């Protein structure tokens, strides 16, 4: 139900009424069945690292998620298909998407553009440009919810200081966000607070592991010094 409300709000607050005809309205009919349930629900627990053809057809999916700076340079990117098999192909796509959208005035809500046979949903926050790409048959409301979840999670993790410098300083957390949102192209989670909580849990586990390693190293060093003192 929360997803329904969020998506309806996304539609109602999108650009001008004339732009909606090529934006979200056609997808409202496609996105929900008569009883209000999503036709393509987020997959809550698909097996990681093993995406079957059935899962790809029955679950919403994305082709890439891009986080670029205000000059179109990479901050963090993830590709989930082999449609762009080389680094040069990926960089060319990123440049094309950036050029296509750089003159747009993306505000608080996501904007949508058809580009080179793909649906690209994007949003700008300060000097960062966020993009989510899906196939031309993918539901753009789902792509918009992925983008919203990503930006919401980043906002929480970076403590409302969403800019390039802070993003680069916390790049590991941003990459963890991407892993929690999408696995193998399959959408796992779109709720920003849930994504941020999972990323924070990973950070706590990592800190605990590091603390344990430090303690072991300290004990080992103390044991070595004690052994040497006995031999002197």
PDB file of C-alpha atoms in Angstrom:
ATOM      1  CA  UNK A   1       0.000   0.000   0.000  1.00  0.00           C
ATOM      2  CA  UNK A   2       2.844   2.405   0.774  1.00  0.00           C
ATOM      3  CA  UNK A   3       4.262   1.795  -2.707  1.00  0.00           C
ATOM      4  CA  UNK A   4       0.878   2.673  -4.246  1.00  0.00           C
ATOM      5  CA  UNK A   5       0.712   5.958  -2.327  1.00  0.00           C
ATOM      6  CA  UNK A   6       4.305   6.863  -3.175  1.00  0.00           C
ATOM      7  CA  UNK A   7       3.811   6.180  -6.878  1.00  0.00           C
ATOM      8  CA  UNK A   8       0.525   8.085  -7.040  1.00  0.00           C
ATOM      9  CA  UNK A   9       2.280  10.999  -5.327  1.00  0.00           C
ATOM     10  CA  UNK A  10       5.082  10.719  -7.886  1.00  0.00           C
ATOM     11  CA  UNK A  11       2.532  11.012 -10.676  1.00  0.00           C
ATOM     12  CA  UNK A  12       0.514  13.839  -9.137  1.00  0.00           C
ATOM     13  CA  UNK A  13       3.607  15.963  -8.470  1.00  0.00           C
ATOM     14  CA  UNK A  14       5.383  15.243 -11.766  1.00  0.00           C
ATOM     15  CA  UNK A  15       6.062  18.014 -14.270  1.00  0.00           C
ATOM     16  CA  UNK A  16       3.289  19.704 -16.258  1.00  0.00           C
ATOM     17  CA  UNK A  17       0.023  17.949 -17.179  1.00  0.00           C
ATOM     18  CA  UNK A  18       1.083  17.880 -20.825  1.00  0.00           C
ATOM     19  CA  UNK A  19       4.276  16.010 -20.001  1.00  0.00           C
ATOM     20  CA  UNK A  20       2.455  13.358 -18.016  1.00  0.00           C
ATOM     21  CA  UNK A  21       0.967  11.872 -21.176  1.00  0.00           C
ATOM     22  CA  UNK A  22       4.442  10.695 -22.148  1.00  0.00           C
ATOM     23  CA  UNK A  23       5.498  10.029 -18.600  1.00  0.00           C
ATOM     24  CA  UNK A  24       3.711   8.198 -15.811  1.00  0.00           C
ATOM     25  CA  UNK A  25       0.006   8.091 -16.709  1.00  0.00           C
ATOM     26  CA  UNK A  26       0.140   5.245 -19.273  1.00  0.00           C
ATOM     27  CA  UNK A  27       1.967   3.146 -16.724  1.00  0.00           C
ATOM     28  CA  UNK A  28      -0.513   3.617 -13.883  1.00  0.00           C
ATOM     29  CA  UNK A  29      -2.923   1.391 -15.764  1.00  0.00           C
ATOM     30  CA  UNK A  30      -0.215  -1.157 -16.489  1.00  0.00           C
ATOM     31  CA  UNK A  31       1.371  -1.063 -13.063  1.00  0.00           C
ATOM     32  CA  UNK A  32      -1.536  -2.238 -10.944  1.00  0.00           C
ATOM     33  CA  UNK A  33      -4.164  -4.932 -11.192  1.00  0.00           C
ATOM     34  CA  UNK A  34      -7.820  -4.184 -10.321  1.00  0.00           C
ATOM     35  CA  UNK A  35      -7.313  -5.167  -6.681  1.00  0.00           C
ATOM     36  CA  UNK A  36      -4.488  -2.647  -6.313  1.00  0.00           C
ATOM     37  CA  UNK A  37      -1.616  -5.118  -6.083  1.00  0.00           C
ATOM     38  CA  UNK A  38       1.492  -4.511  -8.201  1.00  0.00           C
ATOM     39  CA  UNK A  39       1.641  -6.703 -11.265  1.00  0.00           C
ATOM     40  CA  UNK A  40       5.425  -6.782 -10.874  1.00  0.00           C
ATOM     41  CA  UNK A  41       6.113  -6.867  -7.125  1.00  0.00           C
ATOM     42  CA  UNK A  42       9.618  -6.443  -5.824  1.00  0.00           C
ATOM     43  CA  UNK A  43      11.176  -9.859  -5.284  1.00  0.00           C
ATOM     44  CA  UNK A  44      11.604 -10.105  -1.528  1.00  0.00           C
ATOM     45  CA  UNK A  45      13.997 -13.020  -1.416  1.00  0.00           C
ATOM     46  CA  UNK A  46      15.235 -14.302  -4.783  1.00  0.00           C
ATOM     47  CA  UNK A  47      18.292 -16.570  -4.572  1.00  0.00           C
ATOM     48  CA  UNK A  48      21.358 -14.341  -4.825  1.00  0.00           C
ATOM     49  CA  UNK A  49      23.845 -14.920  -7.622  1.00  0.00           C
ATOM     50  CA  UNK A  50      21.453 -17.327  -9.409  1.00  0.00           C
ATOM     51  CA  UNK A  51      19.021 -15.477 -11.652  1.00  0.00           C
ATOM     52  CA  UNK A  52      16.868 -17.853 -13.673  1.00  0.00           C
ATOM     53  CA  UNK A  53      14.921 -16.959 -16.788  1.00  0.00           C
ATOM     54  CA  UNK A  54      11.680 -17.355 -14.828  1.00  0.00           C
ATOM     55  CA  UNK A  55      12.864 -14.863 -12.214  1.00  0.00           C
ATOM     56  CA  UNK A  56      13.870 -12.368 -14.895  1.00  0.00           C
ATOM     57  CA  UNK A  57      10.404 -12.594 -16.493  1.00  0.00           C
ATOM     58  CA  UNK A  58       8.387 -12.522 -13.268  1.00  0.00           C
ATOM     59  CA  UNK A  59      10.327  -9.847 -11.344  1.00  0.00           C
ATOM     60  CA  UNK A  60      11.037  -6.211 -12.151  1.00  0.00           C
ATOM     61  CA  UNK A  61      14.595  -5.717 -13.336  1.00  0.00           C
ATOM     62  CA  UNK A  62      17.049  -2.966 -14.217  1.00  0.00           C
ATOM     63  CA  UNK A  63      19.953  -2.889 -16.636  1.00  0.00           C
ATOM     64  CA  UNK A  64      22.173  -0.467 -14.773  1.00  0.00           C
ATOM     65  CA  UNK A  65      22.296   2.108 -12.006  1.00  0.00           C
ATOM     66  CA  UNK A  66      24.553   5.103 -12.538  1.00  0.00           C
ATOM     67  CA  UNK A  67      25.785   7.782 -10.176  1.00  0.00           C
ATOM     68  CA  UNK A  68      27.667  10.485 -12.084  1.00  0.00           C
ATOM     69  CA  UNK A  69      28.994  13.887 -11.124  1.00  0.00           C
ATOM     70  CA  UNK A  70      28.008  17.222 -12.653  1.00  0.00           C
ATOM     71  CA  UNK A  71      30.544  16.692 -15.455  1.00  0.00           C
ATOM     72  CA  UNK A  72      29.302  13.226 -16.353  1.00  0.00           C
ATOM     73  CA  UNK A  73      32.201  11.420 -14.697  1.00  0.00           C
ATOM     74  CA  UNK A  74      31.716   8.226 -12.734  1.00  0.00           C
ATOM     75  CA  UNK A  75      31.150   8.192  -9.013  1.00  0.00           C
ATOM     76  CA  UNK A  76      29.586   4.721  -8.702  1.00  0.00           C
ATOM     77  CA  UNK A  77      28.052   2.508 -11.392  1.00  0.00           C
ATOM     78  CA  UNK A  78      26.654  -1.003 -11.604  1.00  0.00           C
ATOM     79  CA  UNK A  79      25.744  -2.899 -14.786  1.00  0.00           C
ATOM     80  CA  UNK A  80      23.550  -5.990 -14.676  1.00  0.00           C
ATOM     81  CA  UNK A  81      23.531  -7.126 -18.324  1.00  0.00           C
ATOM     82  CA  UNK A  82      26.156  -7.767 -20.992  1.00  0.00           C
ATOM     83  CA  UNK A  83      24.490  -5.286 -23.326  1.00  0.00           C
ATOM     84  CA  UNK A  84      27.532  -3.059 -22.817  1.00  0.00           C
ATOM     85  CA  UNK A  85      30.317  -5.680 -22.879  1.00  0.00           C
ATOM     86  CA  UNK A  86      33.343  -3.383 -22.715  1.00  0.00           C
ATOM     87  CA  UNK A  87      34.424  -0.463 -20.576  1.00  0.00           C
ATOM     88  CA  UNK A  88      34.407   1.819 -23.613  1.00  0.00           C
ATOM     89  CA  UNK A  89      30.806   0.816 -24.387  1.00  0.00           C
ATOM     90  CA  UNK A  90      29.766   1.547 -20.809  1.00  0.00           C
ATOM     91  CA  UNK A  91      31.512   4.924 -20.799  1.00  0.00           C
ATOM     92  CA  UNK A  92      29.923   5.821 -24.143  1.00  0.00           C
ATOM     93  CA  UNK A  93      26.462   5.024 -22.779  1.00  0.00           C
ATOM     94  CA  UNK A  94      27.097   7.072 -19.637  1.00  0.00           C
ATOM     95  CA  UNK A  95      28.251  10.039 -21.689  1.00  0.00           C
ATOM     96  CA  UNK A  96      25.224   9.810 -23.979  1.00  0.00           C
ATOM     97  CA  UNK A  97      22.784   9.633 -21.062  1.00  0.00           C
ATOM     98  CA  UNK A  98      24.489  12.556 -19.352  1.00  0.00           C
ATOM     99  CA  UNK A  99      24.391  14.718 -22.489  1.00  0.00           C
ATOM    100  CA  UNK A 100      20.758  13.765 -23.104  1.00  0.00           C
ATOM    101  CA  UNK A 101      19.673  14.881 -19.641  1.00  0.00           C
ATOM    102  CA  UNK A 102      22.158  17.551 -18.558  1.00  0.00           C
ATOM    103  CA  UNK A 103      19.952  20.453 -19.677  1.00  0.00           C
ATOM    104  CA  UNK A 104      16.970  19.106 -17.764  1.00  0.00           C
ATOM    105  CA  UNK A 105      15.903  20.732 -14.527  1.00  0.00           C
ATOM    106  CA  UNK A 106      15.270  17.649 -12.428  1.00  0.00           C
ATOM    107  CA  UNK A 107      13.795  18.548  -9.053  1.00  0.00           C
ATOM    108  CA  UNK A 108      12.614  16.564  -6.070  1.00  0.00           C
ATOM    109  CA  UNK A 109      10.796  14.010  -8.217  1.00  0.00           C
ATOM    110  CA  UNK A 110      12.172  11.660 -10.836  1.00  0.00           C
ATOM    111  CA  UNK A 111      12.167  12.518 -14.535  1.00  0.00           C
ATOM    112  CA  UNK A 112      11.792   9.933 -17.276  1.00  0.00           C
ATOM    113  CA  UNK A 113      13.230   9.808 -20.782  1.00  0.00           C
ATOM    114  CA  UNK A 114      13.233   7.235 -23.579  1.00  0.00           C
ATOM    115  CA  UNK A 115      16.769   6.803 -24.818  1.00  0.00           C
ATOM    116  CA  UNK A 116      18.275   4.392 -27.348  1.00  0.00           C
ATOM    117  CA  UNK A 117      15.591   1.762 -26.759  1.00  0.00           C
ATOM    118  CA  UNK A 118      15.729   2.114 -22.974  1.00  0.00           C
ATOM    119  CA  UNK A 119      13.742   3.824 -20.259  1.00  0.00           C
ATOM    120  CA  UNK A 120      15.995   6.031 -18.140  1.00  0.00           C
ATOM    121  CA  UNK A 121      14.694   7.474 -14.881  1.00  0.00           C
ATOM    122  CA  UNK A 122      16.874  10.176 -13.354  1.00  0.00           C
ATOM    123  CA  UNK A 123      17.197  12.778 -10.632  1.00  0.00           C
ATOM    124  CA  UNK A 124      19.799  15.425  -9.769  1.00  0.00           C
ATOM    125  CA  UNK A 125      20.837  16.244  -6.211  1.00  0.00           C
ATOM    126  CA  UNK A 126      23.386  19.057  -5.920  1.00  0.00           C
ATOM    127  CA  UNK A 127      26.384  17.955  -8.022  1.00  0.00           C
ATOM    128  CA  UNK A 128      25.298  14.313  -8.321  1.00  0.00           C
ATOM    129  CA  UNK A 129      23.240  12.794 -11.135  1.00  0.00           C
ATOM    130  CA  UNK A 130      21.349   9.556 -10.383  1.00  0.00           C
ATOM    131  CA  UNK A 131      20.139   7.258 -13.191  1.00  0.00           C
ATOM    132  CA  UNK A 132      18.271   3.945 -13.339  1.00  0.00           C
ATOM    133  CA  UNK A 133      17.976   2.221 -16.728  1.00  0.00           C
ATOM    134  CA  UNK A 134      15.471  -0.434 -17.738  1.00  0.00           C
ATOM    135  CA  UNK A 135      14.299  -2.088 -20.926  1.00  0.00           C
ATOM    136  CA  UNK A 136      11.690  -0.352 -23.059  1.00  0.00           C
ATOM    137  CA  UNK A 137       9.054  -2.838 -21.830  1.00  0.00           C
ATOM    138  CA  UNK A 138       9.901  -2.357 -18.149  1.00  0.00           C
ATOM    139  CA  UNK A 139       7.446  -0.568 -15.883  1.00  0.00           C
ATOM    140  CA  UNK A 140       8.762   2.951 -15.379  1.00  0.00           C
ATOM    141  CA  UNK A 141       7.003   3.309 -12.036  1.00  0.00           C
ATOM    142  CA  UNK A 142       9.084   0.438 -10.706  1.00  0.00           C
ATOM    143  CA  UNK A 143      12.234   2.059 -12.090  1.00  0.00           C
ATOM    144  CA  UNK A 144      11.209   5.324 -10.431  1.00  0.00           C
ATOM    145  CA  UNK A 145      10.726   3.539  -7.104  1.00  0.00           C
ATOM    146  CA  UNK A 146      14.219   2.015  -7.437  1.00  0.00           C
ATOM    147  CA  UNK A 147      15.666   5.466  -8.043  1.00  0.00           C
ATOM    148  CA  UNK A 148      13.746   6.931  -5.111  1.00  0.00           C
ATOM    149  CA  UNK A 149      14.880   4.140  -2.806  1.00  0.00           C
ATOM    150  CA  UNK A 150      18.496   4.665  -3.859  1.00  0.00           C
ATOM    151  CA  UNK A 151      18.448   8.429  -3.326  1.00  0.00           C
ATOM    152  CA  UNK A 152      16.569   8.115  -0.025  1.00  0.00           C
ATOM    153  CA  UNK A 153      19.090   5.571   1.267  1.00  0.00           C
ATOM    154  CA  UNK A 154      22.028   7.748   0.189  1.00  0.00           C
ATOM    155  CA  UNK A 155      20.449  10.745   1.906  1.00  0.00           C
ATOM    156  CA  UNK A 156      20.169   8.772   5.158  1.00  0.00           C
ATOM    157  CA  UNK A 157      23.656   7.267   4.978  1.00  0.00           C
ATOM    158  CA  UNK A 158      25.319  10.576   4.090  1.00  0.00           C
ATOM    159  CA  UNK A 159      23.245  12.366   6.756  1.00  0.00           C
ATOM    160  CA  UNK A 160      21.540  14.769   4.360  1.00  0.00           C
ATOM    161  CA  UNK A 161      24.884  15.858   2.926  1.00  0.00           C
ATOM    162  CA  UNK A 162      24.503  14.463  -0.577  1.00  0.00           C
ATOM    163  CA  UNK A 163      27.344  15.780  -2.726  1.00  0.00           C
ATOM    164  CA  UNK A 164      30.259  14.378  -4.705  1.00  0.00           C
ATOM    165  CA  UNK A 165      32.919  14.850  -2.039  1.00  0.00           C
ATOM    166  CA  UNK A 166      30.905  13.129   0.673  1.00  0.00           C
ATOM    167  CA  UNK A 167      29.853  10.393  -1.742  1.00  0.00           C
ATOM    168  CA  UNK A 168      33.462   9.610  -2.653  1.00  0.00           C
ATOM    169  CA  UNK A 169      34.412   9.516   1.026  1.00  0.00           C
ATOM    170  CA  UNK A 170      31.660   6.940   1.597  1.00  0.00           C
ATOM    171  CA  UNK A 171      31.921   5.070  -1.696  1.00  0.00           C
ATOM    172  CA  UNK A 172      31.971   1.676   0.010  1.00  0.00           C
ATOM    173  CA  UNK A 173      28.595   2.391   1.617  1.00  0.00           C
ATOM    174  CA  UNK A 174      27.129   3.553  -1.686  1.00  0.00           C
ATOM    175  CA  UNK A 175      28.238   0.327  -3.378  1.00  0.00           C
ATOM    176  CA  UNK A 176      26.657  -1.639  -0.528  1.00  0.00           C
ATOM    177  CA  UNK A 177      23.436   0.284  -1.184  1.00  0.00           C
ATOM    178  CA  UNK A 178      23.457  -0.863  -4.782  1.00  0.00           C
ATOM    179  CA  UNK A 179      23.985  -4.462  -3.675  1.00  0.00           C
ATOM    180  CA  UNK A 180      20.983  -4.239  -1.346  1.00  0.00           C
ATOM    181  CA  UNK A 181      18.731  -2.709  -4.010  1.00  0.00           C
ATOM    182  CA  UNK A 182      19.521  -4.956  -6.987  1.00  0.00           C
ATOM    183  CA  UNK A 183      21.140  -8.357  -7.408  1.00  0.00           C
ATOM    184  CA  UNK A 184      21.850  -9.617 -10.906  1.00  0.00           C
ATOM    185  CA  UNK A 185      19.386  -7.086 -12.302  1.00  0.00           C
ATOM    186  CA  UNK A 186      16.550  -8.263 -10.053  1.00  0.00           C
ATOM    187  CA  UNK A 187      15.047  -5.604  -7.786  1.00  0.00           C
ATOM    188  CA  UNK A 188      15.281  -6.666  -4.142  1.00  0.00           C
ATOM    189  CA  UNK A 189      14.325  -3.568  -2.158  1.00  0.00           C
ATOM    190  CA  UNK A 190      13.062  -0.045  -2.877  1.00  0.00           C
ATOM    191  CA  UNK A 191      12.440   1.334   0.617  1.00  0.00           C
ATOM    192  CA  UNK A 192      15.233   3.791   1.415  1.00  0.00           C
ATOM    193  CA  UNK A 193      15.134   3.353   5.191  1.00  0.00           C
ATOM    194  CA  UNK A 194      15.312  -0.436   4.889  1.00  0.00           C
ATOM    195  CA  UNK A 195      18.245  -0.221   2.475  1.00  0.00           C
ATOM    196  CA  UNK A 196      20.108   2.193   4.770  1.00  0.00           C
ATOM    197  CA  UNK A 197      19.466  -0.044   7.773  1.00  0.00           C
ATOM    198  CA  UNK A 198      20.904  -3.079   5.987  1.00  0.00           C
ATOM    199  CA  UNK A 199      23.957  -1.110   4.873  1.00  0.00           C
ATOM    200  CA  UNK A 200      24.478   0.139   8.433  1.00  0.00           C
ATOM    201  CA  UNK A 201      24.276  -3.444   9.684  1.00  0.00           C
ATOM    202  CA  UNK A 202      27.045  -4.407   7.267  1.00  0.00           C
ATOM    203  CA  UNK A 203      29.122  -1.515   8.592  1.00  0.00           C
ATOM    204  CA  UNK A 204      28.652  -2.631  12.200  1.00  0.00           C
ATOM    205  CA  UNK A 205      29.636  -6.191  11.296  1.00  0.00           C
ATOM    206  CA  UNK A 206      32.744  -4.893   9.558  1.00  0.00           C
ATOM    207  CA  UNK A 207      33.689  -2.713  12.521  1.00  0.00           C
ATOM    208  CA  UNK A 208      33.194  -5.640  14.907  1.00  0.00           C
ATOM    209  CA  UNK A 209      35.345  -7.863  12.740  1.00  0.00           C
ATOM    210  CA  UNK A 210      38.084  -5.224  12.638  1.00  0.00           C
ATOM    211  CA  UNK A 211      37.932  -4.806  16.418  1.00  0.00           C
ATOM    212  CA  UNK A 212      38.218  -8.557  16.879  1.00  0.00           C
ATOM    213  CA  UNK A 213      41.223  -8.675  14.547  1.00  0.00           C
ATOM    214  CA  UNK A 214      42.887  -5.821  16.445  1.00  0.00           C
ATOM    215  CA  UNK A 215      42.363  -7.614  19.759  1.00  0.00           C
ATOM    216  CA  UNK A 216      43.832 -10.839  18.384  1.00  0.00           C
ATOM    217  CA  UNK A 217      46.840  -8.943  17.037  1.00  0.00           C
ATOM    218  CA  UNK A 218      47.344  -7.243  20.409  1.00  0.00           C
ATOM    219  CA  UNK A 219      47.178 -10.559  22.264  1.00  0.00           C
ATOM    220  CA  UNK A 220      49.611 -12.131  19.812  1.00  0.00           C
ATOM    221  CA  UNK A 221      52.076  -9.272  20.273  1.00  0.00           C
ATOM    222  CA  UNK A 222      51.781  -9.478  24.076  1.00  0.00           C
ATOM    223  CA  UNK A 223      52.364 -13.227  23.963  1.00  0.00           C
ATOM    224  CA  UNK A 224      55.487 -12.750  21.838  1.00  0.00           C
ATOM    225  CA  UNK A 225      56.880 -10.146  24.241  1.00  0.00           C
ATOM    226  CA  UNK A 226      56.121 -12.391  27.217  1.00  0.00           C
ATOM    227  CA  UNK A 227      57.856 -15.350  25.556  1.00  0.00           C
ATOM    228  CA  UNK A 228      60.921 -13.239  24.794  1.00  0.00           C
ATOM    229  CA  UNK A 229      61.080 -12.019  28.397  1.00  0.00           C
ATOM    230  CA  UNK A 230      61.155 -15.612  29.641  1.00  0.00           C
ATOM    231  CA  UNK A 231      64.045 -16.444  27.322  1.00  0.00           C
ATOM    232  CA  UNK A 232      66.174 -13.468  28.398  1.00  0.00           C
TER     233      UNK A 232
END
